[in-house]
Coordinates of C-alpha atoms in Angstrom, one line a residue:
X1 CA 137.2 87.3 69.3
X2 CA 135.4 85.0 71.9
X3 CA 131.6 85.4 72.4
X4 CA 130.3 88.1 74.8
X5 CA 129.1 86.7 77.8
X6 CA 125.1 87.5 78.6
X7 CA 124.5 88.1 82.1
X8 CA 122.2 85.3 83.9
X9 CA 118.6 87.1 84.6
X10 CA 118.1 87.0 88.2
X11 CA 115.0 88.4 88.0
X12 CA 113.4 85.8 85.9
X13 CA 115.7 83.1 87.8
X14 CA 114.2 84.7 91.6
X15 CA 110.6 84.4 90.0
X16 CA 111.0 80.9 88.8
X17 CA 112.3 79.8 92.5
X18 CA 109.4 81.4 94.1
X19 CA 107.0 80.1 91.9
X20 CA 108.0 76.3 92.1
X21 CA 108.4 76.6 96.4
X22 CA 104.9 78.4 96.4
X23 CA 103.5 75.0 93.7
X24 CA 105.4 72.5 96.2
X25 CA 103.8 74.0 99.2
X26 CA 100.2 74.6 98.0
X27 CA 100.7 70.5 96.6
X28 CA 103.2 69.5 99.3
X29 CA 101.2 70.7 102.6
X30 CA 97.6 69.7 100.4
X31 CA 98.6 65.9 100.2
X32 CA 100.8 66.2 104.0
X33 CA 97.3 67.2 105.8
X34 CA 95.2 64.5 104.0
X35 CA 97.4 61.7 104.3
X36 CA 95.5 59.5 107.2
X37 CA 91.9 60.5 106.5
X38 CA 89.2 59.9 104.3
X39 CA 87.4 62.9 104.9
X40 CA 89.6 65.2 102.6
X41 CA 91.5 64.4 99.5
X42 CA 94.2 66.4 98.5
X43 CA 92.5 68.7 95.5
X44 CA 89.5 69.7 98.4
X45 CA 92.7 71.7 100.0
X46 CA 94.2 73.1 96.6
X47 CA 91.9 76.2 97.5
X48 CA 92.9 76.8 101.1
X49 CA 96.4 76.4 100.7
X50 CA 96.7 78.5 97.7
X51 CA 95.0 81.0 99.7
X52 CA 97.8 81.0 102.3
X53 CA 100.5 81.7 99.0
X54 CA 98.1 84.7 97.9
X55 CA 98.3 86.2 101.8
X56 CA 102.0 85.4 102.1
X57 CA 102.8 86.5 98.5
X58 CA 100.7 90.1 99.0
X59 CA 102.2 90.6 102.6
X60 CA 105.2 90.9 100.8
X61 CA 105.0 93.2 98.2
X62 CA 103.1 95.5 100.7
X63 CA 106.2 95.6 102.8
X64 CA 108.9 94.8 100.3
X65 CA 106.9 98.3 98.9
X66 CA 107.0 99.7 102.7
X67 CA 110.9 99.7 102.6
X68 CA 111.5 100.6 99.3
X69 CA 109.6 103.8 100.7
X70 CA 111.7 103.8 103.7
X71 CA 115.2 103.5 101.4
X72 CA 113.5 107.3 100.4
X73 CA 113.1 108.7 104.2
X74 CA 116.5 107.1 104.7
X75 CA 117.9 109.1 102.2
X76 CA 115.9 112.3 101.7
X77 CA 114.9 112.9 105.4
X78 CA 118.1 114.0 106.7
X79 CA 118.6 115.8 103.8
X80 CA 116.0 118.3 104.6
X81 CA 114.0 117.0 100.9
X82 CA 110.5 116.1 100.5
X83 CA 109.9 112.5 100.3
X84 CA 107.0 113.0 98.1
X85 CA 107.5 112.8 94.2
X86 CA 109.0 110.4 92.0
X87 CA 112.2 108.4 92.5
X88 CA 115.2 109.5 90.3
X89 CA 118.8 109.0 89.9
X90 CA 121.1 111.2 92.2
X91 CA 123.9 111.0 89.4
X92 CA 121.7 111.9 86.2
X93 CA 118.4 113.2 87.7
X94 CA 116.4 110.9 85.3
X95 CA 113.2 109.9 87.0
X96 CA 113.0 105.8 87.6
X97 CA 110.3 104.0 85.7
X98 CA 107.5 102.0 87.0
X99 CA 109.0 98.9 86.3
X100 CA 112.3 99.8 87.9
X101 CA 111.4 100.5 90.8
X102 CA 109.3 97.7 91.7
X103 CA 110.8 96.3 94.9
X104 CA 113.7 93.7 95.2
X105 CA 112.6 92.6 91.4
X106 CA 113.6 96.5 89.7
X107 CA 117.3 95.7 91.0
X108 CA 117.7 92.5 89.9
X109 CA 116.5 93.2 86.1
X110 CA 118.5 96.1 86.1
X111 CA 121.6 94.4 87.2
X112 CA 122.4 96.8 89.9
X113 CA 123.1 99.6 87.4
X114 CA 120.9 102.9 86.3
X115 CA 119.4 102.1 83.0
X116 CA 120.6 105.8 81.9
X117 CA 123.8 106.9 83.3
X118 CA 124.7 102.9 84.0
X119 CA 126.3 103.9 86.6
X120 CA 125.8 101.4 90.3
X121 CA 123.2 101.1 92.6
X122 CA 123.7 100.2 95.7
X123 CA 122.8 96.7 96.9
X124 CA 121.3 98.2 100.2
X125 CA 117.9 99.1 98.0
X126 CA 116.8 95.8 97.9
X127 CA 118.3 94.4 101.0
X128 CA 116.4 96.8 103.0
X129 CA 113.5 95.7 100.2
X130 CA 113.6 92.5 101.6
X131 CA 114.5 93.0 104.8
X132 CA 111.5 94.9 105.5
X133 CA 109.3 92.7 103.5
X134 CA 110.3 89.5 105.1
X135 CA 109.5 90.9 108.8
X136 CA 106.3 92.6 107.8
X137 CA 105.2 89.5 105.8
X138 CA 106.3 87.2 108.9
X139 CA 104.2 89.9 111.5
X140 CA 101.0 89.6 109.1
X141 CA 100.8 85.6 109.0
X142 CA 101.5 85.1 112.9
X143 CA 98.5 87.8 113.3
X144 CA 96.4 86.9 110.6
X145 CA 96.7 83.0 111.9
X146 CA 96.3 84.0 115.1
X147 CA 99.7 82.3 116.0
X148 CA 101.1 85.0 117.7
X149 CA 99.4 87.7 120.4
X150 CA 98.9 86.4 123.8
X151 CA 95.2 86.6 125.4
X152 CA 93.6 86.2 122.3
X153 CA 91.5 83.1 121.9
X154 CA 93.3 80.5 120.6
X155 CA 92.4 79.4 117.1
X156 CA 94.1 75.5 116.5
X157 CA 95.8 75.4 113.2
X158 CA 97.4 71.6 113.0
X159 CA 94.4 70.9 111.3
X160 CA 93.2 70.9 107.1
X161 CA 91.1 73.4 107.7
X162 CA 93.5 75.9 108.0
X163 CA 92.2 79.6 107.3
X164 CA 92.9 83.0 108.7
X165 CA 90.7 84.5 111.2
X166 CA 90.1 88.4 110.3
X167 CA 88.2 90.8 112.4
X168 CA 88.0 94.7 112.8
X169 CA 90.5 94.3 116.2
X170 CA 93.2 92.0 114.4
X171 CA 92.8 94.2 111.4
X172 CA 93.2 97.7 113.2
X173 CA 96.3 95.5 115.3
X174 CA 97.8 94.6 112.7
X175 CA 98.3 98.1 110.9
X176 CA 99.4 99.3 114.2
X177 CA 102.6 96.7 114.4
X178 CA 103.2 97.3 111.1
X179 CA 103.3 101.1 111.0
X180 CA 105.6 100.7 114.8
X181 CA 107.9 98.1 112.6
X182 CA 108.1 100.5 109.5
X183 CA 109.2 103.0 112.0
X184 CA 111.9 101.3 113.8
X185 CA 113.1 100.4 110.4
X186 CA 113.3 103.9 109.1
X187 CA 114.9 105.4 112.5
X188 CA 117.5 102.5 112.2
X189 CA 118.6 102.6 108.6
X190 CA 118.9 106.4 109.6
X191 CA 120.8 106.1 112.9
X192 CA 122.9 103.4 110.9
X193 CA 124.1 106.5 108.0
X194 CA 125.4 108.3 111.5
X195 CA 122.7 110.8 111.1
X196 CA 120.4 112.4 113.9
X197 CA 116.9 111.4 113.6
X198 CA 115.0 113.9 112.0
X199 CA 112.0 115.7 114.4
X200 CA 109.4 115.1 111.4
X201 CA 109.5 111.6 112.0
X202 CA 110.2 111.0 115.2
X203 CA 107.2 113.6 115.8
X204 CA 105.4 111.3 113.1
X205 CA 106.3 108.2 114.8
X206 CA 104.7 110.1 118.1
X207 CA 101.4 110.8 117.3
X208 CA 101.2 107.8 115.3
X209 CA 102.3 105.2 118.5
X210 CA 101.1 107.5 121.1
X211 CA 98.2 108.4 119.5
X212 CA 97.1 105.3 118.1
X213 CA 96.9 103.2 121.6
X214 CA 95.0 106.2 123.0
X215 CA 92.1 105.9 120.4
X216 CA 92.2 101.9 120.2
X217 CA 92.8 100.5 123.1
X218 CA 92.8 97.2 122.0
X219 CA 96.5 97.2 119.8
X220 CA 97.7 97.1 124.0
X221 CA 97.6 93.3 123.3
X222 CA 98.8 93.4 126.8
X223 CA 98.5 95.3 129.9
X224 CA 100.4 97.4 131.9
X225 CA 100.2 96.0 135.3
X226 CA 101.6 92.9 136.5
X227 CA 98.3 90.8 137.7
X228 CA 94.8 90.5 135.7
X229 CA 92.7 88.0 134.5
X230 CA 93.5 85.7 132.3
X231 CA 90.2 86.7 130.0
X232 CA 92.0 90.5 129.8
X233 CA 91.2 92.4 126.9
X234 CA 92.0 95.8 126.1
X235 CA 89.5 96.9 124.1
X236 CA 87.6 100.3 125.4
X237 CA 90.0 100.3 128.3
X238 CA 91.2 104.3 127.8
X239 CA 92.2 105.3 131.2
X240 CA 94.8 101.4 131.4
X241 CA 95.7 102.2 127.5
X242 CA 96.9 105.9 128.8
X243 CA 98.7 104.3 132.3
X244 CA 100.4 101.9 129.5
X245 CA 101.8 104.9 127.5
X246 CA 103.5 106.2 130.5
X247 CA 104.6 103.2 131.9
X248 CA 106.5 102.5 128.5
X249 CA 107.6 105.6 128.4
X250 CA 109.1 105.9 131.3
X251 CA 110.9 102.6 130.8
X252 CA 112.4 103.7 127.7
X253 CA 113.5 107.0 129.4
X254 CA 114.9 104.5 132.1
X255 CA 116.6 101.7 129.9
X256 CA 117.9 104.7 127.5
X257 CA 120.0 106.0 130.4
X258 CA 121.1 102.7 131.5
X259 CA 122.3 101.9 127.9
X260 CA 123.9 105.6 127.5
X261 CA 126.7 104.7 129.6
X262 CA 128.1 102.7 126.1
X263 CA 126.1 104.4 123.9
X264 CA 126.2 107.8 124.0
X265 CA 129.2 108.6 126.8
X266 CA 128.9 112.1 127.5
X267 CA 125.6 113.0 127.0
X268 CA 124.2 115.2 129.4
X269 CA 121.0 116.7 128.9
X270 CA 121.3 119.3 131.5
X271 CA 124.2 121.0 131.2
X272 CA 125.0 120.0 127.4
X273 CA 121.5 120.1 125.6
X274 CA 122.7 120.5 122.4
X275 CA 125.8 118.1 122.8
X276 CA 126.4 115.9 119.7
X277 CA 125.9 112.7 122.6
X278 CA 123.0 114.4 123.7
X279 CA 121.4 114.4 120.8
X280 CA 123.0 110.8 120.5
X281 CA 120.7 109.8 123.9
X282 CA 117.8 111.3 122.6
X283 CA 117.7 109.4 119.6
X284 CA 118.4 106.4 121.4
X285 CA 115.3 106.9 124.0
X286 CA 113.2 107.2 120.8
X287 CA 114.2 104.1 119.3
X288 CA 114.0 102.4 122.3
X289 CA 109.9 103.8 122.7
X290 CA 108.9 101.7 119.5
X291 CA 109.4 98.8 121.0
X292 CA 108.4 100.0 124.8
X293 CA 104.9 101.2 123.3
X294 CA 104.1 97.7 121.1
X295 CA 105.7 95.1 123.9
X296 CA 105.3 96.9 127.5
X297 CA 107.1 98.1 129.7
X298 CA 107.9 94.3 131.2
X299 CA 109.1 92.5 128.3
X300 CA 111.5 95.7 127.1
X301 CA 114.6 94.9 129.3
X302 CA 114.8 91.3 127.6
X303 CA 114.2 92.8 124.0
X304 CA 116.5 95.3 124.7
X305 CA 119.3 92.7 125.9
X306 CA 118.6 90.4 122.5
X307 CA 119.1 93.4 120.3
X308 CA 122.4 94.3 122.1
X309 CA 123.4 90.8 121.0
X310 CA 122.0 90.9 117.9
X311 CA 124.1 94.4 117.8
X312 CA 127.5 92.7 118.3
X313 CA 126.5 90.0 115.8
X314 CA 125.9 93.0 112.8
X315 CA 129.6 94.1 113.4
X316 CA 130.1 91.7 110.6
X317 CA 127.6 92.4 108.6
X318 CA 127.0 96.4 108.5
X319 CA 129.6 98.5 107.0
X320 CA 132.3 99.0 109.1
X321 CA 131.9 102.7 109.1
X322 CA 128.4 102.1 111.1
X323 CA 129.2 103.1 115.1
X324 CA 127.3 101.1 117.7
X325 CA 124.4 102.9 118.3
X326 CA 123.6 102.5 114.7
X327 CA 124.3 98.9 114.7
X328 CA 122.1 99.2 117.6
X329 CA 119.3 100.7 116.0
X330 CA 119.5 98.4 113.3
X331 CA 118.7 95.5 115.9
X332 CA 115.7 96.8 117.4
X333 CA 112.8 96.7 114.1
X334 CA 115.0 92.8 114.0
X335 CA 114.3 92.1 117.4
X336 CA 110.6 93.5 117.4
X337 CA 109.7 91.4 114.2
X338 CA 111.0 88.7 116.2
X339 CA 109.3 89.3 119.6
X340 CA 105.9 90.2 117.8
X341 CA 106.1 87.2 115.8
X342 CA 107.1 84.8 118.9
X343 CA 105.1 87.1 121.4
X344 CA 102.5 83.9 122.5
X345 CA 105.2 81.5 123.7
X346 CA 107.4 83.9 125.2
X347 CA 104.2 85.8 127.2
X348 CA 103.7 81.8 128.6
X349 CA 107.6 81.2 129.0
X350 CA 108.6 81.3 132.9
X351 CA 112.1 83.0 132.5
X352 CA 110.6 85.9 129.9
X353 CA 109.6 88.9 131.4
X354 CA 105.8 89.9 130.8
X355 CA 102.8 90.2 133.2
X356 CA 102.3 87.9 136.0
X357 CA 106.2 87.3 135.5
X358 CA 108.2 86.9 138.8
X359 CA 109.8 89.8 140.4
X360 CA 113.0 88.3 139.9
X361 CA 112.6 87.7 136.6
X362 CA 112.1 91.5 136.0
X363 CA 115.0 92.5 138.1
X364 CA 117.2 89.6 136.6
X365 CA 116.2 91.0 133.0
X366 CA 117.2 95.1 134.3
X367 CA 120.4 93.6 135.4
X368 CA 121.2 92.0 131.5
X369 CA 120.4 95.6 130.6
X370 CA 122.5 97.2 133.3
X371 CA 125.8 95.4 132.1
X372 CA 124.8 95.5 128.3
X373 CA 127.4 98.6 128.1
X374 CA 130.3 96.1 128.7
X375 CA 130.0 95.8 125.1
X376 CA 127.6 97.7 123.5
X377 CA 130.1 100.4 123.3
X378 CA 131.6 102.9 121.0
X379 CA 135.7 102.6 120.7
X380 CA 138.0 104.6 122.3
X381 CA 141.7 106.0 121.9
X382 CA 144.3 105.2 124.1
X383 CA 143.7 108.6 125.8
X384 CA 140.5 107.3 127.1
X385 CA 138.3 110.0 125.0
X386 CA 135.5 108.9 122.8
X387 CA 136.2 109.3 119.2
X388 CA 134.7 112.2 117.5
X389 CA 131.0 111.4 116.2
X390 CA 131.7 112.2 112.1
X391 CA 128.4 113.3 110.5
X392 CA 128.5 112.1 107.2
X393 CA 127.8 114.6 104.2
X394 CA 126.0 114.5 101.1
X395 CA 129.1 114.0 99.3
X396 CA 130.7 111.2 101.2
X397 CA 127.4 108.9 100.9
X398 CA 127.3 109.4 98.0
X399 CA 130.6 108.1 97.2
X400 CA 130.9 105.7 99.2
X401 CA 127.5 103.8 98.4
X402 CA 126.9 105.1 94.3
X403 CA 123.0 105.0 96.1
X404 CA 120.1 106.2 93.2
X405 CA 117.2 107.8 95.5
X406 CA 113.8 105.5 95.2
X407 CA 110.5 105.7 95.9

C-alpha cells in the first residue's frame, strides 16, 4: 500500500508569505528611503515602516471580517433569517468555532470542508473575504495617507518620514466610505444570487448614506455644484450637504432609467409596479445611489460606464448562471473602491467628469452611459422576448454552491 498523501497547509503556507513580504517591506522600503542621506539610517525607520504593516495588516482583518459578515446578509437576508447569532453549517446545523471562522484563514485550515459533516464549502466564503478586505484595506491607506480625497491639504509622502495623518474629519470619512463600500458589496453579492434586494437593507443602506451626509457634512468630500473655491470644504455646510443628496439622487433616478433599457427591459413603474423588471429597475436605482451619494452627481456617469466594462469583463469570472444586472452590481463596490482610492488624480484629470469639469465633458460621459445598453444587456430568444427572470430557491443554492452559512 503506498503512503497516504497529507495535504499542504495553506494556512500556514499563506501566513509564512505574508509574513516575509511584510519583513522585506518594513527592511526593503527602511534601507530604499535612507539610501542618499546621512540624516537617517535604516534602523531610525524600522519603527515607521512597521507601523504602515500594523495599519495595512489591521485594515484587513477589519474588512476581511466586514465580508465574512456580508457572506451572512448574502445568505440569510433574502431568506427572511436573522443575521444575528452564530454561524453554523446549513447541512449539519453544527455551530462554527471561533477559529473557523476567522476570515480567509478558517477556509484554508479547514481545507474547504466542514470539520463535522466534511462535507464542501464553498470557495466564495473567502473570495468575498478577501475581496472585501483588499478594497476596504486599499480605501483606509489612500485616506489615512491622505493620498486620495481631493481638496484636502496635501500631505507629501516621498519622503522617510512617512506617517499617517488622523483627525476626527478623516476619521468620521473614512467610516462613512467604508460603511457605503460594505453596502455596495452586500447589495451586489445579493443581486448576483438573482435575488431582489431586501427593504431592510436597502432601508439600512438609506438612513445610513442619506442620513449620514445630512449630520456631517464634511464626508461630501466634494460639492454639488460645478464652480467653488479651490479652498472648499464641506464641513458645517447643511443646507449644500442636503442640495448634494438630491442632486445624487436624482442622477441615479436618471442614469438607472438610462441603463434600464439593457437592464431591466420591461420595467415600468407605472403601469407594472410589481413587475418582476420593475422590481429589477428599482434595485438597480439603489445600487446605483451608493456610488451617486459618495462620488457626486458629476463623476457618476464615468463610474457608471467603468463598471459596465468591468461588467462584461466578470462574464468570465462569475458563474455563468449570474444575469447581467448581477454581474453589474458586482462591478459597482469594484469600481467605487477604485474611484475612492484614485479619487485625487481623477478630480485634477481634464477628461474625468467632477466639478469645474467642462460641459462637454459631462455630456460626453452621459453619452458613454446612454449607449452602455448596447451591451450591458440581458439575452434574448429568437422571438425577441426577454428570458424569464428565475428566482433561485433555497434548494437550488444550496446545491449548486454546498455554501455553510458564516458569520
Amino acid at each position: 500500500m503506498g503512503r497516504r498523501r497529507r495535504s499542504i497547509p495553506w494556512a500556514l503556507v499563506l501566513a509564512i508569505t505574508l509574513a516575509c513580504i511584510a519583513t522585506a517591506y518594513v527592511f526593503g522600503m527602511a534601507w530604499l528611503q535612507s539610501r542618499g542621506t546621512s540624516h537617517y539610517s535604516p534602523a531610525d525607520l524600522y519603527l515607521t515602516r512597521l507601523m504602515d504593516v500594523a495599519i495595512a495588516a489591521w485594515l484587513f482583518w477589519i474588512g476581511s471580517s466586514i465580508g465574512s459578515f456580508l457572506n451572512v446578509v448574502a445568505w440569510r437576508m433574502p431568506r427572511n433569517q436573522s443575521v444575528n447569532g452564530r454561524s453554523y453549517c446549513p447541512r449539519c446545523s453544527t455551530r462554527l468555532k471561533a477559529r473557523d471562522n476567522f476570515p480567509v484563514f478558517g477556509w484554508l485550515a479547514l481545507r474547504g470542508r466542514c470539520r463535522t459533516c466534511r462535507l464542501p464549502i464553498s470557495p466564495r466564503y473567502p473570495i468575498v473575504e478577501a475581496a472585501v478586505g483588499i478594497s476596504i484595506t486599499w480605501v483606509g491607506i489612500a485616506e489615512i495617507y491622505r493620498l486620495s480625497l481631493p481638496y484636502q491639504n496635501q500631505h507629501w509622502h516621498g519622503g522617510p518620514l512617512w506617517i499617517p495623518v488622523v483627525d476626527r474629519s478623516m476619521m468620521i470619512t473614512l467610516l462613512y466610505h467604508v460603511i457605503a463600500i460594505a453596502l455596495s458589496w452586500a447589495m451586489g453579492l445579493i443581486r448576483m444570487d438573482g435575488h431582489a434586494l431586501p427593504r431592510r437593507l436597502s432601508s439600512t443602506a438609506a438612513v445610513i448614506m442619506v442620513g449620514g451626509m445630512l449630520l456631517f457634512p464634511t464626508v461630501m468630500v466634494v460639492p454639488w455644484q460645478m464652480q467653488v473655491p479651490a479652498s472648499w470644504r464641506g464641513d458645517g455646510l447643511y443646507v449644500d450637504a442636503l442640495m448634494r443628496v438630491i442632486t445624487a439622487l436624482v442622477a441615479a433616478t436618471f442614469l438607472g432609467r438610462c441603463l434600464a433599457r439593457g437592464l431591466c427591459v420591461g420595467a415600468d413603474p407605472k403601469l407594472d409596479p410589481l413587475g418582476k423588471s420593475t422590481i429589477r429597475l428599482v434595485d438597480l436605482i439603489t445600487i446605483i445611489a451608493i456610488p451617486a451619494l459618495v462620488l457626486g452627481w458629476q463623476s457618476l456617469p464615468a463610474v457608471l460606464f467603468v463598471a459596465a466594462c468591468i461588467a462584461l469583463g466578470l462574464g468570465r469570472v462569475l458563474p455563468s448562471s449570474t444575469d447581467m444586472l448581477g454581474r453589474f452590481a458586482v462591478a459597482v463596490p469594484i469600481t467605487l473602491c477604485l474611484s475612492v482610492v484614485f479619487w485625487r488624480p481623477l478630480h485634477a484629470a481634464a477628461y474625468w467628469p467632477s466639478d469645474g469639469s467642462s460641459p462637454w465633458v459631462l455630456l460626453a460621459a452621459a453619452a458613454l452611459v446612454l449607449i452602455t445598453p448596447a451591451w450591458l444587456r440581458e439575452r434574448q430568444p429568437l422571438g425577441g422576448q426577454s428570458l424569464p427572470f428565475h428566482e433561485p430557491n433555497d434548494h437550488d443554492s444550496a446545491a449548486a454552491d454546498s455554501t455553510v452559512s458564516k458569520n
